[in-house]
Amino acid sequence: MKAFENFEVWFVTGAQLLYGGDAVVAVDAHSNEMVKGLNDSGKLPVKVVYKGTVNSSAEVSATFKAANNDKKCIGVITWMHTFSPAKMWIHGLQELKKPMLHLHTQFNKEIPWDTMDMDFMNLNQSAHGDREFGFINARMRRPRKVVVGYWQDANTLARIAVWMRVAAAWADAQDMVVVRFGDNMNNVAVTDGDKVEAEMRLGYHVDEYPIGKLVAVMNKVTEAEIAAMLKTYEAEYILADNVKEGGKDRQRLVEAAREEIAIRKFLESKGAKAFTTSFDELEGLDQLPGLASQRLMAEGYGFGAEGDWKTAALCRTMWFMGQGLEGGCSFLEDYTLNFDGEKSSILQAHMLEVCPLIAENKPRLEVHPLGIGGKNDPARLVFTTKPGTGVAATIVDMGNRFRMIVNQVDCIKSKALPKLPVASALWIPQPNFEIGAGAWILAGGTHHSSFSFALTQEYLEDYAEIAGIELVVIDKDTTISNFKKELRMNDVYYMLNKALS
Ligand code: MN
């Protein structure tokens, strides 16, 4: 897959020399065949590169140091073909900085009942070798994903593929710059947080730029650039009459194009992958850059409104993981509630900024007044979201750690909003509105979220594992009493965590 073609995952096979050089030669041949099979399966988004067997502490350390220093390497898959005494892994595992997947599989699928002898047993020891390796990781409290299954099975490959996408997004986040036009919305708590901890823990860097710096770029946008952008709008969307050429609000669309072109240039000049805006920080702009935010999200720029840099970064990360998958993703906000018994739901929207990747039909491009921000009427894409199951996620700062909250949600058919011309989704949180919204509120979840149709909770579990942050999942099995216990236990765990490791 093109999006991930510059990445590699290294495959490292654990063995030992107890059974002689011939055994290691056989282990090597099996590993080569397995890695070839993984790559030829067509199910894995990232190329697997076999890095040989490791048979000693020095070899483990050398291999993992090389993984750390290799820019293309986004993670390491380990597998114990024979018994691999795990003290030899300690120093290497202490050094390893890249995400790790421990694959518990076996070269042969079934027991060769009629021919199996002691030589075969000495060679094929994953059943106990992987448990020895599991112990040392558990003992060292190392984050990792354990995938169990035959290496050719679809389910095994699918779980490796999920982890690969997450590892790729993790690599992408390590040099992520988030540009904020303006600060956090005054007085808002949940979207704020510790940006130093975020850089240490999650990798990305957050910078603020006064909107005047963007205005300077806007002033240099040419008429030719705007004309080309308007042609793009006309090709991709259904334009309302008032924004068509000659329409009374055409100039608003021209100004929206100017803002979009300038923001894209600004982000490119900073090497940024995500950005935030604020309706409180629009001096020198014609309108809230709603259309720009929608279209830049669709290109993969993470977005957060009102200075919400954590959600902006998470939107980028979730977009990155989902590249090439069916679905789409967006920044969303819990907008208003619809009480309707079993079908009680939450309308998801924002003032304007919802990503067209989740649209059911071709979006309409419209200009309407906006009763906030004190600027001209902004352009925006208007659409409703396709039905289906997705996942909503957020990260909040609990003071001593980041907490990721994940909720599986079912998007249902929305109704027309003739007096509220914005893009929107309508969802029922799992297991139902009462428990889903209740658990989210107990956990301190934001009113903003990063939503994806393409991802499942497994992606975000893998992400939280790699990042070493708290994860709470709200799904069909959630009960409020168990969820409250989990939150309390997590509080204790994160207080003691440093003492344990
Ligand atoms: Mn908001």
PDB file of N, CA and C in Angstrom, residues 263-332:
ATOM      1  N   ILE A 263      -4.126  28.778   4.646  1.00  0.00           N
ATOM      2  CA  ILE A 263      -3.890  27.838   5.760  1.00  0.00           C
ATOM      3  C   ILE A 263      -3.038  26.667   5.272  1.00  0.00           C
ATOM      4  N   ARG A 264      -3.363  26.147   4.069  1.00  0.00           N
ATOM      5  CA  ARG A 264      -2.577  25.017   3.546  1.00  0.00           C
ATOM      6  C   ARG A 264      -1.113  25.419   3.389  1.00  0.00           C
ATOM      7  N   LYS A 265      -0.887  26.612   2.812  1.00  0.00           N
ATOM      8  CA  LYS A 265       0.495  27.088   2.635  1.00  0.00           C
ATOM      9  C   LYS A 265       1.191  27.238   3.989  1.00  0.00           C
ATOM     10  N   PHE A 266       0.462  27.785   4.947  1.00  0.00           N
ATOM     11  CA  PHE A 266       1.046  27.998   6.266  1.00  0.00           C
ATOM     12  C   PHE A 266       1.445  26.662   6.899  1.00  0.00           C
ATOM     13  N   LEU A 267       0.540  25.701   6.835  1.00  0.00           N
ATOM     14  CA  LEU A 267       0.825  24.386   7.430  1.00  0.00           C
ATOM     15  C   LEU A 267       2.014  23.729   6.726  1.00  0.00           C
ATOM     16  N   GLU A 268       2.033  23.835   5.406  1.00  0.00           N
ATOM     17  CA  GLU A 268       3.158  23.255   4.661  1.00  0.00           C
ATOM     18  C   GLU A 268       4.474  23.920   5.067  1.00  0.00           C
ATOM     19  N   SER A 269       4.440  25.231   5.268  1.00  0.00           N
ATOM     20  CA  SER A 269       5.673  25.947   5.612  1.00  0.00           C
ATOM     21  C   SER A 269       6.192  25.541   6.989  1.00  0.00           C
ATOM     22  N   LYS A 270       5.306  25.072   7.854  1.00  0.00           N
ATOM     23  CA  LYS A 270       5.727  24.653   9.200  1.00  0.00           C
ATOM     24  C   LYS A 270       5.924  23.139   9.285  1.00  0.00           C
ATOM     25  N   GLY A 271       5.683  22.430   8.201  1.00  0.00           N
ATOM     26  CA  GLY A 271       5.741  20.969   8.241  1.00  0.00           C
ATOM     27  C   GLY A 271       4.693  20.391   9.178  1.00  0.00           C
ATOM     28  N   ALA A 272       3.555  21.078   9.285  1.00  0.00           N
ATOM     29  CA  ALA A 272       2.533  20.668  10.256  1.00  0.00           C
ATOM     30  C   ALA A 272       1.626  19.580   9.699  1.00  0.00           C
ATOM     31  N   LYS A 273       1.125  18.736  10.594  1.00  0.00           N
ATOM     32  CA  LYS A 273       0.204  17.666  10.220  1.00  0.00           C
ATOM     33  C   LYS A 273      -1.177  17.860  10.833  1.00  0.00           C
ATOM     34  N   ALA A 274      -1.315  18.854  11.687  1.00  0.00           N
ATOM     35  CA  ALA A 274      -2.608  19.095  12.343  1.00  0.00           C
ATOM     36  C   ALA A 274      -2.671  20.564  12.730  1.00  0.00           C
ATOM     37  N   PHE A 275      -3.899  21.066  12.946  1.00  0.00           N
ATOM     38  CA  PHE A 275      -4.041  22.472  13.316  1.00  0.00           C
ATOM     39  C   PHE A 275      -5.340  22.682  14.075  1.00  0.00           C
ATOM     40  N   THR A 276      -5.382  23.813  14.764  1.00  0.00           N
ATOM     41  CA  THR A 276      -6.614  24.203  15.438  1.00  0.00           C
ATOM     42  C   THR A 276      -6.947  25.633  15.044  1.00  0.00           C
ATOM     43  N   THR A 277      -8.223  25.954  15.126  1.00  0.00           N
ATOM     44  CA  THR A 277      -8.667  27.330  14.929  1.00  0.00           C
ATOM     45  C   THR A 277      -9.487  27.719  16.157  1.00  0.00           C
ATOM     46  N   SER A 278      -9.945  28.977  16.168  1.00  0.00           N
ATOM     47  CA  SER A 278     -10.823  29.411  17.247  1.00  0.00           C
ATOM     48  C   SER A 278     -11.691  30.547  16.742  1.00  0.00           C
ATOM     49  N   PHE A 279     -12.989  30.480  17.062  1.00  0.00           N
ATOM     50  CA  PHE A 279     -13.875  31.569  16.621  1.00  0.00           C
ATOM     51  C   PHE A 279     -13.576  32.863  17.369  1.00  0.00           C
ATOM     52  N   ASP A 280     -12.725  32.768  18.422  1.00  0.00           N
ATOM     53  CA  ASP A 280     -12.304  33.958  19.163  1.00  0.00           C
ATOM     54  C   ASP A 280     -11.084  34.620  18.533  1.00  0.00           C
ATOM     55  N   GLU A 281     -10.543  34.028  17.510  1.00  0.00           N
ATOM     56  CA  GLU A 281      -9.262  34.480  16.941  1.00  0.00           C
ATOM     57  C   GLU A 281      -9.416  34.611  15.431  1.00  0.00           C
ATOM     58  N   LEU A 282     -10.203  35.595  15.004  1.00  0.00           N
ATOM     59  CA  LEU A 282     -10.495  35.743  13.580  1.00  0.00           C
ATOM     60  C   LEU A 282     -10.147  37.131  13.040  1.00  0.00           C
ATOM     61  N   GLU A 283      -9.404  37.920  13.820  1.00  0.00           N
ATOM     62  CA  GLU A 283      -9.090  39.280  13.370  1.00  0.00           C
ATOM     63  C   GLU A 283      -8.343  39.245  12.036  1.00  0.00           C
ATOM     64  N   GLY A 284      -8.885  39.949  11.059  1.00  0.00           N
ATOM     65  CA  GLY A 284      -8.247  39.985   9.752  1.00  0.00           C
ATOM     66  C   GLY A 284      -8.769  38.927   8.803  1.00  0.00           C
ATOM     67  N   LEU A 285      -9.611  38.010   9.315  1.00  0.00           N
ATOM     68  CA  LEU A 285     -10.227  37.008   8.447  1.00  0.00           C
ATOM     69  C   LEU A 285     -11.636  37.467   8.071  1.00  0.00           C
ATOM     70  N   ASP A 286     -12.076  37.054   6.913  1.00  0.00           N
ATOM     71  CA  ASP A 286     -13.415  37.406   6.456  1.00  0.00           C
ATOM     72  C   ASP A 286     -14.474  36.605   7.220  1.00  0.00           C
ATOM     73  N   GLN A 287     -14.132  35.355   7.543  1.00  0.00           N
ATOM     74  CA  GLN A 287     -15.116  34.427   8.100  1.00  0.00           C
ATOM     75  C   GLN A 287     -14.387  33.308   8.832  1.00  0.00           C
ATOM     76  N   LEU A 288     -15.121  32.601   9.666  1.00  0.00           N
ATOM     77  CA  LEU A 288     -14.563  31.392  10.291  1.00  0.00           C
ATOM     78  C   LEU A 288     -14.166  30.426   9.167  1.00  0.00           C
ATOM     79  N   PRO A 289     -12.928  29.930   9.182  1.00  0.00           N
ATOM     80  CA  PRO A 289     -12.495  29.067   8.062  1.00  0.00           C
ATOM     81  C   PRO A 289     -13.071  27.653   8.172  1.00  0.00           C
ATOM     82  N   GLY A 290     -14.372  27.558   8.029  1.00  0.00           N
ATOM     83  CA  GLY A 290     -15.048  26.264   8.170  1.00  0.00           C
ATOM     84  C   GLY A 290     -14.786  25.355   6.991  1.00  0.00           C
ATOM     85  N   LEU A 291     -14.993  25.878   5.795  1.00  0.00           N
ATOM     86  CA  LEU A 291     -14.772  25.071   4.586  1.00  0.00           C
ATOM     87  C   LEU A 291     -13.323  24.604   4.521  1.00  0.00           C
ATOM     88  N   ALA A 292     -12.400  25.500   4.860  1.00  0.00           N
ATOM     89  CA  ALA A 292     -10.978  25.144   4.836  1.00  0.00           C
ATOM     90  C   ALA A 292     -10.713  23.985   5.801  1.00  0.00           C
ATOM     91  N   SER A 293     -11.281  24.070   7.000  1.00  0.00           N
ATOM     92  CA  SER A 293     -11.059  23.011   7.992  1.00  0.00           C
ATOM     93  C   SER A 293     -11.618  21.689   7.491  1.00  0.00           C
ATOM     94  N   GLN A 294     -12.788  21.732   6.873  1.00  0.00           N
ATOM     95  CA  GLN A 294     -13.401  20.504   6.367  1.00  0.00           C
ATOM     96  C   GLN A 294     -12.536  19.867   5.284  1.00  0.00           C
ATOM     97  N   ARG A 295     -12.081  20.701   4.355  1.00  0.00           N
ATOM     98  CA  ARG A 295     -11.327  20.149   3.226  1.00  0.00           C
ATOM     99  C   ARG A 295      -9.908  19.714   3.634  1.00  0.00           C
ATOM    100  N   LEU A 296      -9.303  20.438   4.547  1.00  0.00           N
ATOM    101  CA  LEU A 296      -7.961  20.046   4.991  1.00  0.00           C
ATOM    102  C   LEU A 296      -8.010  18.752   5.804  1.00  0.00           C
ATOM    103  N   MET A 297      -9.087  18.588   6.583  1.00  0.00           N
ATOM    104  CA  MET A 297      -9.263  17.301   7.278  1.00  0.00           C
ATOM    105  C   MET A 297      -9.298  16.147   6.282  1.00  0.00           C
ATOM    106  N   ALA A 298     -10.026  16.348   5.191  1.00  0.00           N
ATOM    107  CA  ALA A 298     -10.159  15.274   4.196  1.00  0.00           C
ATOM    108  C   ALA A 298      -8.815  14.930   3.551  1.00  0.00           C
ATOM    109  N   GLU A 299      -7.879  15.883   3.578  1.00  0.00           N
ATOM    110  CA  GLU A 299      -6.527  15.623   3.053  1.00  0.00           C
ATOM    111  C   GLU A 299      -5.631  14.950   4.076  1.00  0.00           C
ATOM    112  N   GLY A 300      -6.101  14.864   5.318  1.00  0.00           N
ATOM    113  CA  GLY A 300      -5.293  14.203   6.336  1.00  0.00           C
ATOM    114  C   GLY A 300      -4.744  15.126   7.403  1.00  0.00           C
ATOM    115  N   TYR A 301      -5.023  16.413   7.304  1.00  0.00           N
ATOM    116  CA  TYR A 301      -4.626  17.307   8.391  1.00  0.00           C
ATOM    117  C   TYR A 301      -5.576  17.088   9.567  1.00  0.00           C
ATOM    118  N   GLY A 302      -5.010  16.816  10.732  1.00  0.00           N
ATOM    119  CA  GLY A 302      -5.848  16.696  11.919  1.00  0.00           C
ATOM    120  C   GLY A 302      -6.415  18.054  12.273  1.00  0.00           C
ATOM    121  N   PHE A 303      -7.616  18.049  12.824  1.00  0.00           N
ATOM    122  CA  PHE A 303      -8.246  19.327  13.156  1.00  0.00           C
ATOM    123  C   PHE A 303      -8.903  19.264  14.534  1.00  0.00           C
ATOM    124  N   GLY A 304      -8.768  20.374  15.267  1.00  0.00           N
ATOM    125  CA  GLY A 304      -9.503  20.547  16.511  1.00  0.00           C
ATOM    126  C   GLY A 304     -10.002  21.981  16.567  1.00  0.00           C
ATOM    127  N   ALA A 305     -11.237  22.155  16.986  1.00  0.00           N
ATOM    128  CA  ALA A 305     -11.801  23.505  17.075  1.00  0.00           C
ATOM    129  C   ALA A 305     -11.443  24.119  18.419  1.00  0.00           C
ATOM    130  N   GLU A 306     -11.527  25.453  18.489  1.00  0.00           N
ATOM    131  CA  GLU A 306     -11.326  26.196  19.743  1.00  0.00           C
ATOM    132  C   GLU A 306     -10.011  25.834  20.443  1.00  0.00           C
ATOM    133  N   GLY A 307      -8.987  25.608  19.633  1.00  0.00           N
ATOM    134  CA  GLY A 307      -7.674  25.349  20.218  1.00  0.00           C
ATOM    135  C   GLY A 307      -7.462  23.940  20.740  1.00  0.00           C
ATOM    136  N   ASP A 308      -8.348  23.015  20.387  1.00  0.00           N
ATOM    137  CA  ASP A 308      -8.276  21.650  20.937  1.00  0.00           C
ATOM    138  C   ASP A 308      -7.183  20.844  20.231  1.00  0.00           C
ATOM    139  N   TRP A 309      -5.957  21.022  20.701  1.00  0.00           N
ATOM    140  CA  TRP A 309      -4.799  20.404  20.041  1.00  0.00           C
ATOM    141  C   TRP A 309      -4.752  18.890  20.255  1.00  0.00           C
ATOM    142  N   LYS A 310      -5.253  18.388  21.392  1.00  0.00           N
ATOM    143  CA  LYS A 310      -5.228  16.939  21.622  1.00  0.00           C
ATOM    144  C   LYS A 310      -6.120  16.223  20.608  1.00  0.00           C
ATOM    145  N   THR A 311      -7.305  16.791  20.369  1.00  0.00           N
ATOM    146  CA  THR A 311      -8.191  16.155  19.384  1.00  0.00           C
ATOM    147  C   THR A 311      -7.641  16.327  17.970  1.00  0.00           C
ATOM    148  N   ALA A 312      -7.025  17.474  17.698  1.00  0.00           N
ATOM    149  CA  ALA A 312      -6.429  17.686  16.369  1.00  0.00           C
ATOM    150  C   ALA A 312      -5.386  16.604  16.086  1.00  0.00           C
ATOM    151  N   ALA A 313      -4.521  16.358  17.053  1.00  0.00           N
ATOM    152  CA  ALA A 313      -3.466  15.350  16.863  1.00  0.00           C
ATOM    153  C   ALA A 313      -4.071  13.953  16.719  1.00  0.00           C
ATOM    154  N   LEU A 314      -5.093  13.666  17.525  1.00  0.00           N
ATOM    155  CA  LEU A 314      -5.721  12.341  17.458  1.00  0.00           C
ATOM    156  C   LEU A 314      -6.440  12.141  16.124  1.00  0.00           C
ATOM    157  N   CYS A 315      -7.056  13.220  15.608  1.00  0.00           N
ATOM    158  CA  CYS A 315      -7.698  13.123  14.282  1.00  0.00           C
ATOM    159  C   CYS A 315      -6.669  12.762  13.214  1.00  0.00           C
ATOM    160  N   ARG A 316      -5.505  13.398  13.271  1.00  0.00           N
ATOM    161  CA  ARG A 316      -4.454  13.080  12.307  1.00  0.00           C
ATOM    162  C   ARG A 316      -4.034  11.609  12.436  1.00  0.00           C
ATOM    163  N   THR A 317      -3.848  11.181  13.687  1.00  0.00           N
ATOM    164  CA  THR A 317      -3.395   9.808  13.929  1.00  0.00           C
ATOM    165  C   THR A 317      -4.425   8.797  13.432  1.00  0.00           C
ATOM    166  N   MET A 318      -5.693   9.071  13.684  1.00  0.00           N
ATOM    167  CA  MET A 318      -6.729   8.119  13.260  1.00  0.00           C
ATOM    168  C   MET A 318      -6.902   8.143  11.740  1.00  0.00           C
ATOM    169  N   TRP A 319      -6.747   9.318  11.136  1.00  0.00           N
ATOM    170  CA  TRP A 319      -6.774   9.376   9.664  1.00  0.00           C
ATOM    171  C   TRP A 319      -5.611   8.561   9.102  1.00  0.00           C
ATOM    172  N   PHE A 320      -4.438   8.702   9.715  1.00  0.00           N
ATOM    173  CA  PHE A 320      -3.235   8.034   9.203  1.00  0.00           C
ATOM    174  C   PHE A 320      -3.397   6.518   9.247  1.00  0.00           C
ATOM    175  N   MET A 321      -3.921   6.020  10.385  1.00  0.00           N
ATOM    176  CA  MET A 321      -4.122   4.567  10.521  1.00  0.00           C
ATOM    177  C   MET A 321      -5.062   4.018   9.454  1.00  0.00           C
ATOM    178  N   GLY A 322      -6.065   4.811   9.125  1.00  0.00           N
ATOM    179  CA  GLY A 322      -7.151   4.313   8.286  1.00  0.00           C
ATOM    180  C   GLY A 322      -6.935   4.490   6.790  1.00  0.00           C
ATOM    181  N   GLN A 323      -5.759   4.970   6.386  1.00  0.00           N
ATOM    182  CA  GLN A 323      -5.530   5.223   4.959  1.00  0.00           C
ATOM    183  C   GLN A 323      -5.765   3.971   4.122  1.00  0.00           C
ATOM    184  N   GLY A 324      -6.587   4.136   3.103  1.00  0.00           N
ATOM    185  CA  GLY A 324      -6.838   3.020   2.193  1.00  0.00           C
ATOM    186  C   GLY A 324      -7.961   2.101   2.645  1.00  0.00           C
ATOM    187  N   LEU A 325      -8.447   2.267   3.866  1.00  0.00           N
ATOM    188  CA  LEU A 325      -9.560   1.443   4.337  1.00  0.00           C
ATOM    189  C   LEU A 325     -10.882   2.111   3.974  1.00  0.00           C
ATOM    190  N   GLU A 326     -11.922   1.294   3.882  1.00  0.00           N
ATOM    191  CA  GLU A 326     -13.268   1.820   3.685  1.00  0.00           C
ATOM    192  C   GLU A 326     -13.664   2.630   4.906  1.00  0.00           C
ATOM    193  N   GLY A 327     -14.378   3.723   4.696  1.00  0.00           N
ATOM    194  CA  GLY A 327     -14.879   4.464   5.850  1.00  0.00           C
ATOM    195  C   GLY A 327     -14.570   5.929   5.743  1.00  0.00           C
ATOM    196  N   GLY A 328     -13.897   6.459   6.686  1.00  0.00           N
ATOM    197  CA  GLY A 328     -13.634   7.887   6.725  1.00  0.00           C
ATOM    198  C   GLY A 328     -13.623   8.306   8.171  1.00  0.00           C
ATOM    199  N   CYS A 329     -13.164   9.526   8.429  1.00  0.00           N
ATOM    200  CA  CYS A 329     -13.018   9.962   9.806  1.00  0.00           C
ATOM    201  C   CYS A 329     -13.275  11.457   9.897  1.00  0.00           C
ATOM    202  N   SER A 330     -13.495  11.935  11.095  1.00  0.00           N
ATOM    203  CA  SER A 330     -13.773  13.358  11.271  1.00  0.00           C
ATOM    204  C   SER A 330     -13.613  13.788  12.718  1.00  0.00           C
ATOM    205  N   PHE A 331     -13.328  15.049  12.884  1.00  0.00           N
ATOM    206  CA  PHE A 331     -13.544  15.750  14.145  1.00  0.00           C
ATOM    207  C   PHE A 331     -15.056  15.910  14.323  1.00  0.00           C
ATOM    208  N   LEU A 332     -15.546  15.671  15.539  1.00  0.00           N
ATOM    209  CA  LEU A 332     -16.985  15.862  15.800  1.00  0.00           C
ATOM    210  C   LEU A 332     -17.184  16.419  17.205  1.00  0.00           C
TER     211      LEU A 332
END
